[in-house]
Amino acid sequence: MDPKPVIANPVVINRLEPITDWSEWDDRRDRVVKIVIGSLKKEETIKMATLPEDLANRFENLTHLHLWGIRGLKTLPPLPTGLKCLDVRKCPDFEGVAEMPDGLETLDYGECRKVARLPKAPP
């Protein structure tokens, strides 16, 4: 597999609160490499609005997705194939993902008590 080109001026979305309007990043969507929503502080949890169903296409260069302390997050939409890190710690309602991205290197779902099973990583 050919390595992906280096993204000039990469964008990191970092929010403590849920995002309600994902179009805010439309003009930079090809440069978004990391999304962090929420907090790992014990006392902080937030109610997730929604993740875009077209997450994989909208942010095709996304390599890191961190969703922390989010209530109401049960599953995720299809993920970008180049995603390397998926971190959904402290999401009490999270049940799992339908399919793991091919290049996933790190998966952290600590304190997600509703995860029954996860799909196998591709060979």
N, CA, C and O atoms as CSV, one atom per row, in Angstrom:
chain,resi,resn,atom,element,x,y,z
A,1,MET,N,N,0.833,-1.169,0.000
A,1,MET,CA,C,0.000,0.000,0.000
A,1,MET,C,C,0.879,1.234,0.000
A,1,MET,O,O,1.834,1.325,0.772
A,2,ASP,N,N,0.560,2.179,-0.861
A,2,ASP,CA,C,1.313,3.425,-0.935
A,2,ASP,C,C,1.022,4.285,0.283
A,2,ASP,O,O,-0.126,4.393,0.715
A,3,PRO,N,N,2.072,4.900,0.840
A,3,PRO,CA,C,1.819,5.776,1.982
A,3,PRO,C,C,1.023,6.996,1.546
A,3,PRO,O,O,1.163,7.481,0.423
A,4,LYS,N,N,0.180,7.486,2.462
A,4,LYS,CA,C,-0.589,8.689,2.165
A,4,LYS,C,C,0.349,9.882,2.160
A,4,LYS,O,O,1.328,9.909,2.906
A,5,PRO,N,N,0.055,10.871,1.320
A,5,PRO,CA,C,0.905,12.067,1.323
A,5,PRO,C,C,0.742,12.835,2.633
A,5,PRO,O,O,-0.294,12.749,3.291
A,6,VAL,N,N,1.770,13.580,2.997
A,6,VAL,CA,C,1.732,14.406,4.199
A,6,VAL,C,C,0.751,15.551,3.953
A,6,VAL,O,O,0.776,16.192,2.903
A,7,ILE,N,N,-0.110,15.793,4.937
A,7,ILE,CA,C,-1.108,16.851,4.835
A,7,ILE,C,C,-0.471,18.180,5.220
A,7,ILE,O,O,0.045,18.324,6.328
A,8,ALA,N,N,-0.505,19.151,4.311
A,8,ALA,CA,C,-0.012,20.488,4.624
A,8,ALA,C,C,-1.029,21.178,5.519
A,8,ALA,O,O,-2.229,21.115,5.254
A,9,ASN,N,N,-0.568,21.826,6.562
A,9,ASN,CA,C,-1.435,22.536,7.503
A,9,ASN,C,C,-2.558,21.659,8.042
A,9,ASN,O,O,-3.732,21.982,7.860
A,10,PRO,N,N,-2.215,20.551,8.706
A,10,PRO,CA,C,-3.258,19.657,9.228
A,10,PRO,C,C,-4.142,20.363,10.253
A,10,PRO,O,O,-3.699,21.271,10.957
A,11,VAL,N,N,-5.397,19.930,10.323
A,11,VAL,CA,C,-6.379,20.522,11.218
A,11,VAL,C,C,-6.754,19.511,12.297
A,11,VAL,O,O,-6.995,18.339,12.008
A,12,VAL,N,N,-6.801,19.980,13.545
A,12,VAL,CA,C,-7.258,19.176,14.677
A,12,VAL,C,C,-8.530,19.830,15.207
A,12,VAL,O,O,-8.533,21.012,15.551
A,13,ILE,N,N,-9.603,19.058,15.270
A,13,ILE,CA,C,-10.844,19.532,15.878
A,13,ILE,C,C,-10.809,19.085,17.331
A,13,ILE,O,O,-10.733,17.889,17.612
A,14,ASN,N,N,-10.862,20.035,18.252
A,14,ASN,CA,C,-10.761,19.724,19.673
A,14,ASN,C,C,-11.858,20.489,20.404
A,14,ASN,O,O,-11.794,21.711,20.536
A,15,ARG,N,N,-12.863,19.758,20.877
A,15,ARG,CA,C,-14.014,20.383,21.528
A,15,ARG,C,C,-14.371,19.660,22.820
A,15,ARG,O,O,-14.309,18.432,22.891
A,16,LEU,N,N,-14.739,20.417,23.828
A,16,LEU,CA,C,-15.259,19.824,25.054
A,16,LEU,C,C,-16.759,19.565,24.931
A,16,LEU,O,O,-17.300,18.703,25.624
A,17,GLU,N,N,-17.418,20.295,24.067
A,17,GLU,CA,C,-18.859,20.180,23.878
A,17,GLU,C,C,-19.161,19.468,22.563
A,17,GLU,O,O,-18.321,19.453,21.663
A,18,PRO,N,N,-20.353,18.877,22.441
A,18,PRO,CA,C,-20.716,18.203,21.193
A,18,PRO,C,C,-20.780,19.184,20.019
A,18,PRO,O,O,-21.017,20.379,20.192
A,19,ILE,N,N,-20.566,18.651,18.850
A,19,ILE,CA,C,-20.632,19.455,17.624
A,19,ILE,C,C,-22.009,19.249,17.009
A,19,ILE,O,O,-22.440,18.117,16.791
A,20,THR,N,N,-22.686,20.342,16.735
A,20,THR,CA,C,-24.016,20.242,16.132
A,20,THR,C,C,-23.995,20.558,14.649
A,20,THR,O,O,-24.878,20.122,13.910
A,21,ASP,N,N,-22.993,21.314,14.200
A,21,ASP,CA,C,-22.917,21.691,12.789
A,21,ASP,C,C,-21.547,21.310,12.224
A,21,ASP,O,O,-20.580,22.063,12.340
A,22,TRP,N,N,-21.488,20.137,11.615
A,22,TRP,CA,C,-20.229,19.643,11.063
A,22,TRP,C,C,-19.797,20.395,9.813
A,22,TRP,O,O,-18.644,20.284,9.397
A,23,SER,N,N,-20.699,21.157,9.209
A,23,SER,CA,C,-20.340,21.909,7.997
A,23,SER,C,C,-19.341,23.028,8.309
A,23,SER,O,O,-18.756,23.611,7.397
A,24,GLU,N,N,-19.148,23.325,9.590
A,24,GLU,CA,C,-18.176,24.334,10.002
A,24,GLU,C,C,-16.777,24.023,9.447
A,24,GLU,O,O,-15.970,24.929,9.235
A,25,TRP,N,N,-16.504,22.740,9.217
A,25,TRP,CA,C,-15.184,22.324,8.730
A,25,TRP,C,C,-15.167,21.988,7.246
A,25,TRP,O,O,-14.166,21.469,6.752
A,26,ASP,N,N,-16.231,22.266,6.532
A,26,ASP,CA,C,-16.286,21.882,5.118
A,26,ASP,C,C,-15.140,22.452,4.290
A,26,ASP,O,O,-14.641,21.783,3.385
A,27,ASP,N,N,-14.723,23.664,4.584
A,27,ASP,CA,C,-13.637,24.267,3.797
A,27,ASP,C,C,-12.263,23.713,4.174
A,27,ASP,O,O,-11.278,23.984,3.487
A,28,ARG,N,N,-12.191,22.938,5.265
A,28,ARG,CA,C,-10.910,22.354,5.711
A,28,ARG,C,C,-10.988,20.840,5.844
A,28,ARG,O,O,-10.058,20.212,6.350
A,29,ARG,N,N,-12.067,20.264,5.401
A,29,ARG,CA,C,-12.323,18.846,5.676
A,29,ARG,C,C,-11.230,17.918,5.153
A,29,ARG,O,O,-10.996,16.865,5.746
A,30,ASP,N,N,-10.565,18.271,4.078
A,30,ASP,CA,C,-9.506,17.417,3.540
A,30,ASP,C,C,-8.217,17.523,4.350
A,30,ASP,O,O,-7.274,16.766,4.118
A,31,ARG,N,N,-8.170,18.470,5.312
A,31,ARG,CA,C,-6.982,18.626,6.156
A,31,ARG,C,C,-7.202,18.164,7.592
A,31,ARG,O,O,-6.267,18.182,8.392
A,32,VAL,N,N,-8.438,17.744,7.937
A,32,VAL,CA,C,-8.716,17.280,9.296
A,32,VAL,C,C,-8.076,15.905,9.492
A,32,VAL,O,O,-8.415,14.947,8.797
A,33,VAL,N,N,-7.146,15.823,10.447
A,33,VAL,CA,C,-6.443,14.570,10.725
A,33,VAL,C,C,-6.790,14.003,12.105
A,33,VAL,O,O,-6.574,12.819,12.364
A,34,LYS,N,N,-7.328,14.849,12.988
A,34,LYS,CA,C,-7.620,14.402,14.349
A,34,LYS,C,C,-8.874,15.103,14.856
A,34,LYS,O,O,-9.053,16.307,14.677
A,35,ILE,N,N,-9.748,14.302,15.504
A,35,ILE,CA,C,-10.942,14.847,16.138
A,35,ILE,C,C,-10.944,14.387,17.591
A,35,ILE,O,O,-10.825,13.195,17.876
A,36,VAL,N,N,-11.080,15.348,18.506
A,36,VAL,CA,C,-11.175,15.064,19.936
A,36,VAL,C,C,-12.442,15.761,20.442
A,36,VAL,O,O,-12.565,16.982,20.345
A,37,ILE,N,N,-13.379,14.978,20.982
A,37,ILE,CA,C,-14.594,15.552,21.546
A,37,ILE,C,C,-14.775,14.975,22.944
A,37,ILE,O,O,-14.697,13.761,23.136
A,38,GLY,N,N,-15.019,15.855,23.928
A,38,GLY,CA,C,-15.261,15.404,25.285
A,38,GLY,C,C,-14.054,15.571,26.181
A,38,GLY,O,O,-13.105,16.289,25.865
A,39,SER,N,N,-14.120,14.875,27.328
A,39,SER,CA,C,-13.083,14.995,28.348
A,39,SER,C,C,-12.929,13.665,29.068
A,39,SER,O,O,-13.877,12.886,29.165
A,40,LEU,N,N,-11.737,13.416,29.568
A,40,LEU,CA,C,-11.489,12.220,30.363
A,40,LEU,C,C,-11.593,12.487,31.862
A,40,LEU,O,O,-11.378,11.578,32.664
A,41,LYS,N,N,-11.918,13.715,32.252
A,41,LYS,CA,C,-12.093,14.018,33.664
A,41,LYS,C,C,-13.290,13.246,34.181
A,41,LYS,O,O,-14.340,13.205,33.539
A,42,LYS,N,N,-13.129,12.639,35.333
A,42,LYS,CA,C,-14.132,11.729,35.879
A,42,LYS,C,C,-15.515,12.356,35.996
A,42,LYS,O,O,-16.511,11.704,35.685
A,43,GLU,N,N,-15.594,13.575,36.427
A,43,GLU,CA,C,-16.880,14.196,36.668
A,43,GLU,C,C,-17.537,14.771,35.411
A,43,GLU,O,O,-18.692,15.194,35.466
A,44,GLU,N,N,-16.842,14.795,34.310
A,44,GLU,CA,C,-17.387,15.410,33.112
A,44,GLU,C,C,-17.877,14.371,32.105
A,44,GLU,O,O,-17.116,13.503,31.676
A,45,THR,N,N,-19.146,14.468,31.735
A,45,THR,CA,C,-19.672,13.722,30.603
A,45,THR,C,C,-20.556,14.676,29.813
A,45,THR,O,O,-21.101,15.634,30.362
A,46,ILE,N,N,-20.689,14.407,28.532
A,46,ILE,CA,C,-21.538,15.239,27.694
A,46,ILE,C,C,-22.492,14.350,26.914
A,46,ILE,O,O,-22.248,13.155,26.751
A,47,LYS,N,N,-23.563,14.929,26.440
A,47,LYS,CA,C,-24.527,14.221,25.608
A,47,LYS,C,C,-24.158,14.522,24.165
A,47,LYS,O,O,-24.124,15.681,23.752
A,48,MET,N,N,-23.878,13.462,23.394
A,48,MET,CA,C,-23.466,13.625,22.008
A,48,MET,C,C,-24.638,14.044,21.151
A,48,MET,O,O,-25.729,13.488,21.269
A,49,ALA,N,N,-24.423,15.013,20.295
A,49,ALA,CA,C,-25.439,15.383,19.317
A,49,ALA,C,C,-25.465,14.254,18.283
A,49,ALA,O,O,-26.261,13.325,18.423
A,50,THR,N,N,-24.649,14.305,17.288
A,50,THR,CA,C,-24.504,13.208,16.326
A,50,THR,C,C,-23.142,13.313,15.647
A,50,THR,O,O,-22.546,14.388,15.563
A,51,LEU,N,N,-22.676,12.187,15.176
A,51,LEU,CA,C,-21.517,12.175,14.284
A,51,LEU,C,C,-22.081,12.130,12.875
A,51,LEU,O,O,-23.135,11.536,12.652
A,52,PRO,N,N,-21.406,12.740,11.932
A,52,PRO,CA,C,-21.938,12.692,10.568
A,52,PRO,C,C,-21.903,11.260,10.023
A,52,PRO,O,O,-20.906,10.553,10.173
A,53,GLU,N,N,-22.994,10.847,9.394
A,53,GLU,CA,C,-23.050,9.499,8.808
A,53,GLU,C,C,-22.007,9.317,7.721
A,53,GLU,O,O,-21.588,8.194,7.439
A,54,ASP,N,N,-21.583,10.423,7.105
A,54,ASP,CA,C,-20.572,10.361,6.047
A,54,ASP,C,C,-19.178,10.672,6.589
A,54,ASP,O,O,-18.335,11.210,5.870
A,55,LEU,N,N,-18.936,10.333,7.857
A,55,LEU,CA,C,-17.651,10.626,8.503
A,55,LEU,C,C,-16.466,10.152,7.666
A,55,LEU,O,O,-15.492,10.886,7.502
A,56,ALA,N,N,-16.542,8.937,7.137
A,56,ALA,CA,C,-15.421,8.364,6.363
A,56,ALA,C,C,-15.134,9.180,5.106
A,56,ALA,O,O,-13.975,9.369,4.734
A,57,ASN,N,N,-16.177,9.657,4.460
A,57,ASN,CA,C,-15.989,10.452,3.238
A,57,ASN,C,C,-15.706,11.914,3.561
A,57,ASN,O,O,-14.904,12.560,2.886
A,58,ARG,N,N,-16.354,12.425,4.575
A,58,ARG,CA,C,-16.192,13.839,4.940
A,58,ARG,C,C,-14.766,14.124,5.403
A,58,ARG,O,O,-14.179,15.137,5.025
A,59,PHE,N,N,-14.210,13.231,6.220
A,59,PHE,CA,C,-12.860,13.417,6.762
A,59,PHE,C,C,-11.990,12.236,6.340
A,59,PHE,O,O,-11.582,11.431,7.177
A,60,GLU,N,N,-11.712,12.137,5.067
A,60,GLU,CA,C,-10.998,10.970,4.534
A,60,GLU,C,C,-9.551,10.872,4.992
A,60,GLU,O,O,-8.949,9.803,4.887
A,61,ASN,N,N,-8.977,11.961,5.497
A,61,ASN,CA,C,-7.600,11.936,5.988
A,61,ASN,C,C,-7.511,11.818,7.511
A,61,ASN,O,O,-6.434,11.979,8.084
A,62,LEU,N,N,-8.635,11.540,8.161
A,62,LEU,CA,C,-8.674,11.394,9.613
A,62,LEU,C,C,-7.852,10.182,10.042
A,62,LEU,O,O,-8.052,9.075,9.543
A,63,THR,N,N,-6.923,10.404,10.974
A,63,THR,CA,C,-6.098,9.306,11.485
A,63,THR,C,C,-6.365,9.021,12.954
A,63,THR,O,O,-6.069,7.924,13.427
A,64,HIS,N,N,-6.920,9.988,13.692
A,64,HIS,CA,C,-7.165,9.828,15.127
A,64,HIS,C,C,-8.557,10.335,15.474
A,64,HIS,O,O,-8.915,11.469,15.154
A,65,LEU,N,N,-9.339,9.486,16.132
A,65,LEU,CA,C,-10.681,9.857,16.573
A,65,LEU,C,C,-10.795,9.540,18.059
A,65,LEU,O,O,-10.719,8.380,18.462
A,66,HIS,N,N,-10.980,10.593,18.878
A,66,HIS,CA,C,-11.087,10.467,20.326
A,66,HIS,C,C,-12.448,11.000,20.755
A,66,HIS,O,O,-12.733,12.186,20.585
A,67,LEU,N,N,-13.279,10.141,21.302
A,67,LEU,CA,C,-14.601,10.518,21.795
A,67,LEU,C,C,-14.642,10.103,23.263
A,67,LEU,O,O,-14.722,8.915,23.573
A,68,TRP,N,N,-14.587,11.072,24.153
A,68,TRP,CA,C,-14.389,10.791,25.573
A,68,TRP,C,C,-15.579,11.240,26.409
A,68,TRP,O,O,-16.066,12.361,26.261
A,69,GLY,N,N,-16.041,10.359,27.285
A,69,GLY,CA,C,-17.068,10.724,28.252
A,69,GLY,C,C,-18.358,11.179,27.610
A,69,GLY,O,O,-18.950,12.171,28.035
A,70,ILE,N,N,-18.801,10.465,26.593
A,70,ILE,CA,C,-19.991,10.880,25.847
A,70,ILE,C,C,-21.139,9.914,26.111
A,70,ILE,O,O,-21.036,8.720,25.827
A,71,ARG,N,N,-22.227,10.438,26.655
A,71,ARG,CA,C,-23.448,9.662,26.864
A,71,ARG,C,C,-24.236,9.613,25.556
A,71,ARG,O,O,-24.230,10.572,24.784
A,72,GLY,N,N,-24.905,8.504,25.315
A,72,GLY,CA,C,-25.759,8.384,24.137
A,72,GLY,C,C,-25.041,7.898,22.889
A,72,GLY,O,O,-25.689,7.647,21.873
A,73,LEU,N,N,-23.737,7.760,22.935
A,73,LEU,CA,C,-22.981,7.262,21.786
A,73,LEU,C,C,-22.991,5.741,21.832
A,73,LEU,O,O,-22.296,5.139,22.651
A,74,LYS,N,N,-23.779,5.113,20.956
A,74,LYS,CA,C,-23.899,3.650,20.953
A,74,LYS,C,C,-23.012,3.008,19.907
A,74,LYS,O,O,-22.330,2.024,20.193
A,75,THR,N,N,-23.010,3.544,18.715
A,75,THR,CA,C,-22.198,3.010,17.629
A,75,THR,C,C,-21.587,4.171,16.857
A,75,THR,O,O,-21.867,5.339,17.129
A,76,LEU,N,N,-20.760,3.828,15.905
A,76,LEU,CA,C,-20.122,4.839,15.075
A,76,LEU,C,C,-20.495,4.621,13.620
A,76,LEU,O,O,-20.752,3.489,13.210
A,77,PRO,N,N,-20.528,5.682,12.840
A,77,PRO,CA,C,-20.732,5.513,11.406
A,77,PRO,C,C,-19.485,4.867,10.802
A,77,PRO,O,O,-18.479,4.711,11.495
A,78,PRO,N,N,-19.534,4.491,9.533
A,78,PRO,CA,C,-18.316,3.952,8.908
A,78,PRO,C,C,-17.131,4.903,9.119
A,78,PRO,O,O,-17.255,6.124,9.022
A,79,LEU,N,N,-15.983,4.292,9.411
A,79,LEU,CA,C,-14.781,5.059,9.728
A,79,LEU,C,C,-13.840,5.114,8.529
A,79,LEU,O,O,-13.845,4.205,7.699
A,80,PRO,N,N,-13.026,6.176,8.429
A,80,PRO,CA,C,-12.070,6.279,7.323
A,80,PRO,C,C,-11.089,5.109,7.330
A,80,PRO,O,O,-10.684,4.642,8.395
A,81,THR,N,N,-10.715,4.646,6.166
A,81,THR,CA,C,-9.819,3.492,6.074
A,81,THR,C,C,-8.433,3.786,6.635
A,81,THR,O,O,-7.726,2.862,7.037
A,82,GLY,N,N,-8.032,5.049,6.668
A,82,GLY,CA,C,-6.713,5.409,7.179
A,82,GLY,C,C,-6.677,5.690,8.669
A,82,GLY,O,O,-5.652,6.134,9.188
A,83,LEU,N,N,-7.792,5.436,9.377
A,83,LEU,CA,C,-7.824,5.696,10.806
A,83,LEU,C,C,-6.823,4.788,11.525
A,83,LEU,O,O,-6.837,3.570,11.346
A,84,LYS,N,N,-5.959,5.392,12.333
A,84,LYS,CA,C,-4.931,4.641,13.049
A,84,LYS,C,C,-5.278,4.469,14.529
A,84,LYS,O,O,-4.872,3.486,15.149
A,85,CYS,N,N,-6.028,5.419,15.101
A,85,CYS,CA,C,-6.329,5.395,16.522
A,85,CYS,C,C,-7.804,5.704,16.747
A,85,CYS,O,O,-8.313,6.729,16.294
A,86,LEU,N,N,-8.484,4.799,17.456
A,86,LEU,CA,C,-9.877,5.000,17.856
A,86,LEU,C,C,-9.927,4.898,19.371
A,86,LEU,O,O,-9.598,3.856,19.939
A,87,ASP,N,N,-10.340,5.979,20.027
A,87,ASP,CA,C,-10.353,6.053,21.479
A,87,ASP,C,C,-11.735,6.530,21.917
A,87,ASP,O,O,-12.086,7.694,21.722
A,88,VAL,N,N,-12.512,5.632,22.507
A,88,VAL,CA,C,-13.877,5.950,22.943
A,88,VAL,C,C,-14.031,5.711,24.449
A,88,VAL,O,O,-15.064,5.213,24.897
A,89,ARG,N,N,-13.032,6.056,25.208
A,89,ARG,CA,C,-13.057,5.826,26.654
A,89,ARG,C,C,-14.177,6.597,27.344
A,89,ARG,O,O,-14.549,7.699,26.941
A,90,LYS,N,N,-14.703,5.965,28.412
A,90,LYS,CA,C,-15.707,6.566,29.285
A,90,LYS,C,C,-17.014,6.893,28.569
A,90,LYS,O,O,-17.721,7.810,28.987
A,91,CYS,N,N,-17.349,6.179,27.518
A,91,CYS,CA,C,-18.628,6.364,26.833
A,91,CYS,C,C,-19.555,5.256,27.333
A,91,CYS,O,O,-19.502,4.138,26.820
A,92,PRO,N,N,-20.400,5.541,28.320
A,92,PRO,CA,C,-21.146,4.498,29.018
A,92,PRO,C,C,-22.150,3.732,28.160
A,92,PRO,O,O,-22.523,2.615,28.516
A,93,ASP,N,N,-22.592,4.293,27.053
A,93,ASP,CA,C,-23.587,3.635,26.199
A,93,ASP,C,C,-22.977,2.969,24.967
A,93,ASP,O,O,-23.695,2.348,24.182
A,94,PHE,N,N,-21.662,3.092,24.790
A,94,PHE,CA,C,-21.014,2.584,23.577
A,94,PHE,C,C,-21.077,1.061,23.519
A,94,PHE,O,O,-20.695,0.371,24.464
A,95,GLU,N,N,-21.566,0.555,22.390
A,95,GLU,CA,C,-21.734,-0.888,22.200
A,95,GLU,C,C,-20.731,-1.488,21.224
A,95,GLU,O,O,-20.521,-2.701,21.244
A,96,GLY,N,N,-20.104,-0.682,20.371
A,96,GLY,CA,C,-19.101,-1.192,19.448
A,96,GLY,C,C,-19.200,-0.573,18.074
A,96,GLY,O,O,-19.995,0.338,17.842
A,97,VAL,N,N,-18.391,-1.072,17.172
A,97,VAL,CA,C,-18.374,-0.603,15.790
A,97,VAL,C,C,-18.705,-1.766,14.870
A,97,VAL,O,O,-18.444,-2.924,15.197
A,98,ALA,N,N,-19.276,-1.451,13.725
A,98,ALA,CA,C,-19.650,-2.496,12.777
A,98,ALA,C,C,-18.431,-3.087,12.079
A,98,ALA,O,O,-18.373,-4.289,11.818
A,99,GLU,N,N,-17.462,-2.234,11.781
A,99,GLU,CA,C,-16.298,-2.692,11.021
A,99,GLU,C,C,-15.068,-1.893,11.428
A,99,GLU,O,O,-15.124,-0.672,11.577
A,100,MET,N,N,-13.961,-2.600,11.606
A,100,MET,CA,C,-12.696,-1.946,11.942
A,100,MET,C,C,-12.000,-1.486,10.666
A,100,MET,O,O,-11.996,-2.208,9.669
A,101,PRO,N,N,-11.413,-0.291,10.687
A,101,PRO,CA,C,-10.632,0.159,9.533
A,101,PRO,C,C,-9.386,-0.711,9.352
A,101,PRO,O,O,-8.839,-1.233,10.323
A,102,ASP,N,N,-8.955,-0.857,8.129
A,102,ASP,CA,C,-7.802,-1.711,7.806
A,102,ASP,C,C,-6.534,-1.339,8.570
A,102,ASP,O,O,-5.814,-2.223,9.034
A,103,GLY,N,N,-6.251,-0.051,8.706
A,103,GLY,CA,C,-4.980,0.365,9.282
A,103,GLY,C,C,-5.019,0.671,10.764
A,103,GLY,O,O,-4.069,1.248,11.293
A,104,LEU,N,N,-6.097,0.300,11.454
A,104,LEU,CA,C,-6.226,0.644,12.869
A,104,LEU,C,C,-5.092,0.018,13.682
A,104,LEU,O,O,-4.864,-1.191,13.626
A,105,GLU,N,N,-4.391,0.855,14.432
A,105,GLU,CA,C,-3.273,0.401,15.257
A,105,GLU,C,C,-3.608,0.438,16.744
A,105,GLU,O,O,-3.101,-0.377,17.514
A,106,THR,N,N,-4.464,1.385,17.155
A,106,THR,CA,C,-4.792,1.562,18.560
A,106,THR,C,C,-6.304,1.635,18.735
A,106,THR,O,O,-6.992,2.383,18.040
A,107,LEU,N,N,-6.807,0.839,19.680
A,107,LEU,CA,C,-8.224,0.865,20.035
A,107,LEU,C,C,-8.311,0.905,21.553
A,107,LEU,O,O,-7.787,0.022,22.232
A,108,ASP,N,N,-8.977,1.938,22.093
A,108,ASP,CA,C,-9.144,2.047,23.540
A,108,ASP,C,C,-10.619,2.290,23.818
A,108,ASP,O,O,-11.175,3.314,23.421
A,109,TYR,N,N,-11.249,1.338,24.506
A,109,TYR,CA,C,-12.654,1.495,24.873
A,109,TYR,C,C,-12.824,1.236,26.372
A,109,TYR,O,O,-13.792,0.612,26.808
A,110,GLY,N,N,-11.869,1.726,27.136
A,110,GLY,CA,C,-11.909,1.585,28.587
A,110,GLY,C,C,-13.145,2.239,29.191
A,110,GLY,O,O,-13.570,3.313,28.764
A,111,GLU,N,N,-13.706,1.581,30.178
A,111,GLU,CA,C,-14.907,2.031,30.883
A,111,GLU,C,C,-16.144,2.083,29.988
A,111,GLU,O,O,-17.087,2.820,30.277
A,112,CYS,N,N,-16.146,1.316,28.918
A,112,CYS,CA,C,-17.329,1.176,28.056
A,112,CYS,C,C,-17.930,-0.187,28.372
A,112,CYS,O,O,-17.643,-1.175,27.697
A,113,ARG,N,N,-18.747,-0.229,29.381
A,113,ARG,CA,C,-19.242,-1.500,29.912
A,113,ARG,C,C,-20.243,-2.215,29.017
A,113,ARG,O,O,-20.527,-3.392,29.239
A,114,LYS,N,N,-20.781,-1.540,28.020
A,114,LYS,CA,C,-21.785,-2.166,27.152
A,114,LYS,C,C,-21.183,-2.824,25.906
A,114,LYS,O,O,-21.910,-3.429,25.119
A,115,VAL,N,N,-19.869,-2.712,25.721
A,115,VAL,CA,C,-19.238,-3.356,24.566
A,115,VAL,C,C,-19.305,-4.860,24.778
A,115,VAL,O,O,-18.699,-5.396,25.705
A,116,ALA,N,N,-20.047,-5.534,23.908
A,116,ALA,CA,C,-20.197,-6.986,24.010
A,116,ALA,C,C,-19.088,-7.697,23.238
A,116,ALA,O,O,-18.443,-8.613,23.749
A,117,ARG,N,N,-18.881,-7.260,22.009
A,117,ARG,CA,C,-17.794,-7.815,21.208
A,117,ARG,C,C,-17.488,-6.847,20.084
A,117,ARG,O,O,-18.331,-6.045,19.683
A,118,LEU,N,N,-16.292,-6.935,19.596
A,118,LEU,CA,C,-15.852,-6.062,18.511
A,118,LEU,C,C,-15.506,-6.925,17.308
A,118,LEU,O,O,-15.087,-8.071,17.465
A,119,PRO,N,N,-15.682,-6.376,16.095
A,119,PRO,CA,C,-15.296,-7.174,14.926
A,119,PRO,C,C,-13.797,-7.366,14.896
A,119,PRO,O,O,-13.037,-6.562,15.436
A,120,LYS,N,N,-13.389,-8.442,14.257
A,120,LYS,CA,C,-11.957,-8.704,14.125
A,120,LYS,C,C,-11.335,-7.672,13.191
A,120,LYS,O,O,-11.959,-7.195,12.243
A,121,ALA,N,N,-10.093,-7.349,13.494
A,121,ALA,CA,C,-9.358,-6.463,12.609
A,121,ALA,C,C,-9.069,-7.207,11.312
A,121,ALA,O,O,-8.849,-8.419,11.328
A,122,PRO,N,N,-9.067,-6.496,10.193
A,122,PRO,CA,C,-8.743,-7.163,8.916
A,122,PRO,C,C,-7.351,-7.747,8.958
A,122,PRO,O,O,-6.489,-7.242,9.678
A,123,PRO,N,N,-7.111,-8.814,8.191
A,123,PRO,CA,C,-5.777,-9.437,8.184
A,123,PRO,C,C,-4.727,-8.522,7.595
A,123,PRO,O,O,-3.556,-8.895,7.517
